[in-house]
Amino acid sequence: KKWAMLTAYDSPTAEILETQGVDWILVGDSVGMVLLGYASTVDVTMDEMIHHAKAVRRGAPKSFVIGDMPLKGVEKGAKQALVSAKRFLGEAGCNAVKVEWAGAETLETVKLLRQHRIPVMGHLGLTPQTASKLGGYKVQAQDVQSALALYQNAQKLESLGVFSVLMECVPFPVARAVTRRLQIPTIGIGAGRFCDGQVLVFQDLVGLAKKMSPRFLKRYADLDSVAQKSVGRYIKEVQSGKFPSVKNSFGMNETQKKVFEDSLNGR
């Protein structure tokens, strides 16, 4: 099976994804950059994540929804991560959480979450929360040492009971080797076609976000241009008086109109 996953941060988007039958919906901490105007994902709070996750659940009540654990929800260690994960499942109604790799401490976090029967997706390769330590937003695991480390870390995550591993910006031979080795699904974003599934940011896919155009991205629409033209037409029609027209306005029947006009005239 090939798994199709997309991000959603609001109810209308989630409804579209559920209607089209997407396998998994990720409420990504990428909401910070895509919708909230942050320079990176590191400033996203748990309260913001819960707010958006609840909206997604309302829009997609039947879907498998994954809450992305933000840095501020895990930076103090496994115990804090457990509290954050329980919020995703309890408050927001998520089915699972995603945890980015941040070193050996990540294994302790995943271990504790699994001990509490919380479904966890791992995230390896480019991890935006710690991108500054990885040399920025660039392809990871390009040398033998780092590629083997990723391969081994994927196995460690699987041994702890994660249900899937996401690999971001990883050379496809590495992603293929990991996919062949693991018994759980691998999800790729910039990791090539040999993964068991793929994920993209919804706004990137439909052309609503154009600040970044990574090589792995394929745009299936250009909604930004449609929106720009629509807003431009609206402004011109308001300024010219063309909008609203009679058909965009509410009237009164003749009796109501006469009573109202007589009232204005003091009759």
CSV table of C-alpha atoms in Angstrom, one decimal:
chain,number,residue,atom,x,y,z
A,1,LYS,CA,0.0,0.0,0.0
A,2,LYS,CA,1.1,3.5,-0.8
A,3,TRP,CA,0.1,5.9,1.9
A,4,ALA,CA,-1.0,9.5,1.1
A,5,MET,CA,-0.5,12.1,3.9
A,6,LEU,CA,-1.1,15.8,3.8
A,7,THR,CA,-1.0,18.6,6.3
A,8,ALA,CA,-4.1,20.5,7.5
A,9,TYR,CA,-4.3,23.4,10.0
A,10,ASP,CA,-8.0,24.3,9.8
A,11,SER,CA,-11.5,22.7,9.5
A,12,PRO,CA,-12.2,23.5,5.8
A,13,THR,CA,-8.9,22.1,4.6
A,14,ALA,CA,-9.4,19.0,6.8
A,15,GLU,CA,-12.9,18.5,5.3
A,16,ILE,CA,-11.4,18.6,1.8
A,17,LEU,CA,-8.8,16.0,2.7
A,18,GLU,CA,-11.3,13.7,4.3
A,19,THR,CA,-13.7,14.0,1.4
A,20,GLN,CA,-11.0,13.0,-1.0
A,21,GLY,CA,-9.9,10.0,1.1
A,22,VAL,CA,-6.4,11.0,2.3
A,23,ASP,CA,-4.9,8.3,4.5
A,24,TRP,CA,-3.4,10.4,7.2
A,25,ILE,CA,-3.7,14.1,8.2
A,26,LEU,CA,-0.8,15.8,9.8
A,27,VAL,CA,-1.4,18.9,11.9
A,28,GLY,CA,2.2,20.0,11.4
A,29,ASP,CA,4.1,22.5,13.5
A,30,SER,CA,4.8,24.0,10.0
A,31,VAL,CA,1.6,25.9,10.8
A,32,GLY,CA,4.0,28.4,12.4
A,33,MET,CA,5.6,29.3,9.1
A,34,VAL,CA,2.7,28.6,6.7
A,35,LEU,CA,-0.1,30.4,8.6
A,36,LEU,CA,1.2,32.2,11.7
A,37,GLY,CA,4.1,34.2,10.2
A,38,TYR,CA,6.9,32.8,12.3
A,39,ALA,CA,10.4,32.6,10.8
A,40,SER,CA,10.6,28.9,11.8
A,41,THR,CA,8.7,26.2,13.6
A,42,VAL,CA,10.6,26.7,16.9
A,43,ASP,CA,8.3,29.4,18.2
A,44,VAL,CA,5.1,27.4,17.9
A,45,THR,CA,3.4,26.7,21.2
A,46,MET,CA,1.4,23.7,22.4
A,47,ASP,CA,-1.6,25.9,22.8
A,48,GLU,CA,-1.4,27.0,19.2
A,49,MET,CA,-1.0,23.3,18.1
A,50,ILE,CA,-4.0,22.2,20.1
A,51,HIS,CA,-6.1,25.1,18.7
A,52,HIS,CA,-5.4,24.0,15.2
A,53,ALA,CA,-5.6,20.3,15.9
A,54,LYS,CA,-9.1,20.7,17.3
A,55,ALA,CA,-10.1,22.6,14.2
A,56,VAL,CA,-8.8,19.8,12.0
A,57,ARG,CA,-10.7,17.2,14.0
A,58,ARG,CA,-13.9,19.1,13.6
A,59,GLY,CA,-13.4,19.2,9.9
A,60,ALA,CA,-12.3,15.6,9.6
A,61,PRO,CA,-14.2,13.6,12.3
A,62,LYS,CA,-13.4,10.2,10.7
A,63,SER,CA,-9.8,10.7,9.6
A,64,PHE,CA,-6.6,9.4,11.2
A,65,VAL,CA,-5.1,12.7,12.6
A,66,ILE,CA,-1.5,13.1,13.8
A,67,GLY,CA,-0.5,15.9,16.0
A,68,ASP,CA,3.0,17.2,15.4
A,69,MET,CA,4.8,17.7,18.8
A,70,PRO,CA,6.3,21.2,18.7
A,71,LEU,CA,9.7,22.0,20.2
A,72,LYS,CA,8.1,23.9,23.0
A,73,GLY,CA,6.1,20.8,23.9
A,74,VAL,CA,9.1,18.5,24.2
A,75,GLU,CA,12.2,20.6,25.0
A,76,LYS,CA,12.1,19.8,28.7
A,77,GLY,CA,12.3,16.1,28.2
A,78,ALA,CA,10.2,13.0,28.1
A,79,LYS,CA,7.8,13.9,31.0
A,80,GLN,CA,6.9,17.1,29.3
A,81,ALA,CA,6.4,15.3,26.0
A,82,LEU,CA,4.0,12.9,27.7
A,83,VAL,CA,1.9,15.7,28.9
A,84,SER,CA,1.9,17.3,25.5
A,85,ALA,CA,1.0,14.1,23.8
A,86,LYS,CA,-1.9,13.5,26.1
A,87,ARG,CA,-3.2,16.9,25.3
A,88,PHE,CA,-3.2,16.0,21.6
A,89,LEU,CA,-5.2,12.9,22.2
A,90,GLY,CA,-7.4,14.1,25.0
A,91,GLU,CA,-8.1,17.7,24.1
A,92,ALA,CA,-7.8,17.7,20.3
A,93,GLY,CA,-8.9,14.2,19.6
A,94,CYS,CA,-5.9,13.2,17.6
A,95,ASN,CA,-5.1,9.6,16.9
A,96,ALA,CA,-1.4,9.8,17.2
A,97,VAL,CA,1.6,12.2,17.6
A,98,LYS,CA,4.8,12.8,15.6
A,99,VAL,CA,8.1,13.3,17.3
A,100,GLU,CA,11.2,14.8,15.5
A,101,TRP,CA,14.6,13.2,16.1
A,102,ALA,CA,16.7,15.4,18.4
A,103,GLY,CA,19.3,12.9,19.5
A,104,ALA,CA,19.4,10.0,22.0
A,105,GLU,CA,16.8,11.8,24.3
A,106,THR,CA,14.2,11.2,21.6
A,107,LEU,CA,14.4,7.5,22.3
A,108,GLU,CA,13.5,8.1,25.9
A,109,THR,CA,10.6,10.3,24.8
A,110,VAL,CA,9.3,7.7,22.4
A,111,LYS,CA,9.8,4.9,25.0
A,112,LEU,CA,7.7,6.7,27.6
A,113,LEU,CA,4.9,7.6,25.1
A,114,ARG,CA,4.7,4.0,24.0
A,115,GLN,CA,4.6,2.8,27.6
A,116,HIS,CA,1.4,4.9,27.9
A,117,ARG,CA,0.0,3.4,24.7
A,118,ILE,CA,0.3,6.6,22.7
A,119,PRO,CA,0.8,5.9,19.0
A,120,VAL,CA,3.9,7.6,17.7
A,121,MET,CA,5.3,8.5,14.3
A,122,GLY,CA,9.1,9.1,14.2
A,123,HIS,CA,10.7,11.9,12.1
A,124,LEU,CA,14.3,11.5,10.7
A,125,GLY,CA,16.5,13.4,8.3
A,126,LEU,CA,15.9,17.1,8.1
A,127,THR,CA,14.2,18.0,11.4
A,128,PRO,CA,13.1,21.7,11.2
A,129,GLN,CA,13.0,22.1,15.0
A,130,THR,CA,16.8,21.5,15.1
A,131,ALA,CA,17.7,22.7,11.6
A,132,SER,CA,20.1,25.2,12.9
A,133,LYS,CA,22.2,22.4,14.3
A,134,LEU,CA,22.1,20.5,11.0
A,135,GLY,CA,23.5,23.3,8.9
A,136,GLY,CA,20.1,24.8,7.9
A,137,TYR,CA,17.4,23.5,5.6
A,138,LYS,CA,19.4,21.1,3.4
A,139,VAL,CA,19.5,17.4,2.5
A,140,GLN,CA,20.7,15.2,5.3
A,141,ALA,CA,22.5,11.8,5.4
A,142,GLN,CA,24.6,12.5,2.3
A,143,ASP,CA,27.8,10.8,3.7
A,144,VAL,CA,28.2,7.2,4.7
A,145,GLN,CA,28.5,7.9,8.5
A,146,SER,CA,25.3,10.0,8.7
A,147,ALA,CA,23.4,7.7,6.4
A,148,LEU,CA,24.2,4.7,8.5
A,149,ALA,CA,23.2,6.7,11.6
A,150,LEU,CA,19.8,7.4,10.1
A,151,TYR,CA,19.4,3.8,9.1
A,152,GLN,CA,20.2,2.6,12.6
A,153,ASN,CA,18.0,5.3,14.3
A,154,ALA,CA,15.1,4.2,12.1
A,155,GLN,CA,15.5,0.6,13.5
A,156,LYS,CA,15.7,1.9,17.0
A,157,LEU,CA,12.5,3.8,16.6
A,158,GLU,CA,10.8,0.7,15.2
A,159,SER,CA,12.0,-1.4,18.1
A,160,LEU,CA,10.4,1.0,20.5
A,161,GLY,CA,7.0,0.6,18.7
A,162,VAL,CA,6.5,3.6,16.4
A,163,PHE,CA,3.9,2.9,13.8
A,164,SER,CA,5.7,4.8,11.0
A,165,VAL,CA,8.8,6.8,10.3
A,166,LEU,CA,8.8,10.0,8.3
A,167,MET,CA,12.0,10.8,6.4
A,168,GLU,CA,12.6,14.4,5.2
A,169,CYS,CA,15.2,15.5,2.7
A,170,VAL,CA,17.1,12.2,2.5
A,171,PRO,CA,18.8,10.8,-0.6
A,172,PHE,CA,16.6,8.2,-2.1
A,173,PRO,CA,19.1,5.3,-1.8
A,174,VAL,CA,19.1,5.8,2.0
A,175,ALA,CA,15.3,6.1,2.2
A,176,ARG,CA,15.0,2.9,0.0
A,177,ALA,CA,17.3,1.0,2.3
A,178,VAL,CA,15.4,2.1,5.4
A,179,THR,CA,12.1,1.2,3.7
A,180,ARG,CA,13.3,-2.3,2.8
A,181,ARG,CA,14.6,-2.9,6.4
A,182,LEU,CA,11.6,-1.7,8.4
A,183,GLN,CA,8.4,-3.6,8.8
A,184,ILE,CA,6.4,-0.4,9.4
A,185,PRO,CA,5.5,2.2,6.7
A,186,THR,CA,8.0,4.9,5.8
A,187,ILE,CA,6.7,8.3,4.7
A,188,GLY,CA,8.8,10.5,2.6
A,189,ILE,CA,9.1,14.2,1.9
A,190,GLY,CA,12.0,14.8,-0.3
A,191,ALA,CA,13.1,11.2,0.2
A,192,GLY,CA,12.2,9.7,-3.2
A,193,ARG,CA,9.6,7.3,-4.6
A,194,PHE,CA,10.8,4.2,-2.8
A,195,CYS,CA,9.1,5.2,0.5
A,196,ASP,CA,5.8,3.5,1.4
A,197,GLY,CA,4.0,6.9,1.3
A,198,GLN,CA,4.4,10.6,0.8
A,199,VAL,CA,3.5,13.8,2.6
A,200,LEU,CA,3.3,17.4,1.4
A,201,VAL,CA,2.1,20.7,3.0
A,202,PHE,CA,-1.4,21.4,1.6
A,203,GLN,CA,-0.6,25.0,0.9
A,204,ASP,CA,2.4,24.0,-1.1
A,205,LEU,CA,0.5,21.4,-3.1
A,206,VAL,CA,-2.3,23.8,-4.2
A,207,GLY,CA,0.0,26.8,-4.7
A,208,LEU,CA,-1.0,29.0,-1.8
A,209,ALA,CA,2.5,29.2,-0.3
A,210,LYS,CA,5.2,30.2,-2.7
A,211,LYS,CA,8.0,31.6,-0.6
A,212,MET,CA,9.8,28.2,-0.8
A,213,SER,CA,10.0,25.9,-3.8
A,214,PRO,CA,12.1,22.9,-2.7
A,215,ARG,CA,13.0,20.3,-5.3
A,216,PHE,CA,10.7,17.7,-3.9
A,217,LEU,CA,7.6,19.9,-4.2
A,218,LYS,CA,5.1,19.4,-7.0
A,219,ARG,CA,2.3,22.0,-7.3
A,220,TYR,CA,-1.0,20.6,-8.4
A,221,ALA,CA,-2.7,24.0,-8.6
A,222,ASP,CA,-2.0,27.7,-8.6
A,223,LEU,CA,-4.6,29.0,-6.1
A,224,ASP,CA,-2.4,32.0,-5.2
A,225,SER,CA,-2.8,33.5,-8.6
A,226,VAL,CA,-6.6,32.8,-8.5
A,227,ALA,CA,-6.8,34.5,-5.1
A,228,GLN,CA,-4.7,37.5,-6.2
A,229,LYS,CA,-6.9,38.1,-9.3
A,230,SER,CA,-10.1,37.6,-7.3
A,231,VAL,CA,-9.0,40.2,-4.6
A,232,GLY,CA,-7.9,42.6,-7.3
A,233,ARG,CA,-11.3,42.4,-9.1
A,234,TYR,CA,-13.2,42.8,-5.8
A,235,ILE,CA,-11.3,46.0,-5.0
A,236,LYS,CA,-11.9,47.5,-8.4
A,237,GLU,CA,-15.6,46.7,-8.3
A,238,VAL,CA,-16.1,48.2,-4.9
A,239,GLN,CA,-14.2,51.3,-5.9
A,240,SER,CA,-16.3,51.6,-9.1
A,241,GLY,CA,-19.6,50.9,-7.4
A,242,LYS,CA,-20.2,47.7,-9.5
A,243,PHE,CA,-20.3,45.7,-6.3
A,244,PRO,CA,-22.7,45.1,-4.6
A,245,SER,CA,-25.3,45.1,-7.4
A,246,VAL,CA,-29.0,44.7,-6.9
A,247,LYS,CA,-28.8,40.9,-6.9
A,248,ASN,CA,-26.3,41.1,-4.1
A,249,SER,CA,-28.6,43.2,-2.0
A,250,PHE,CA,-31.8,42.6,0.1
A,251,GLY,CA,-35.0,44.5,-0.6
A,252,MET,CA,-38.4,45.0,0.9
A,253,ASN,CA,-41.9,44.2,-0.4
A,254,GLU,CA,-44.0,47.3,-1.4
A,255,THR,CA,-46.0,47.3,1.8
A,256,GLN,CA,-42.9,47.1,4.0
A,257,LYS,CA,-41.3,49.8,1.9
A,258,LYS,CA,-44.3,52.2,2.2
A,259,VAL,CA,-44.5,51.7,5.9
A,260,PHE,CA,-40.8,52.4,6.3
A,261,GLU,CA,-40.9,55.5,4.1
A,262,ASP,CA,-44.0,56.8,5.9
A,263,SER,CA,-42.2,56.4,9.2
A,264,LEU,CA,-39.2,58.4,7.9
A,265,ASN,CA,-41.6,61.1,6.9
A,266,GLY,CA,-43.3,61.2,10.3
A,267,ARG,CA,-46.6,59.8,9.2
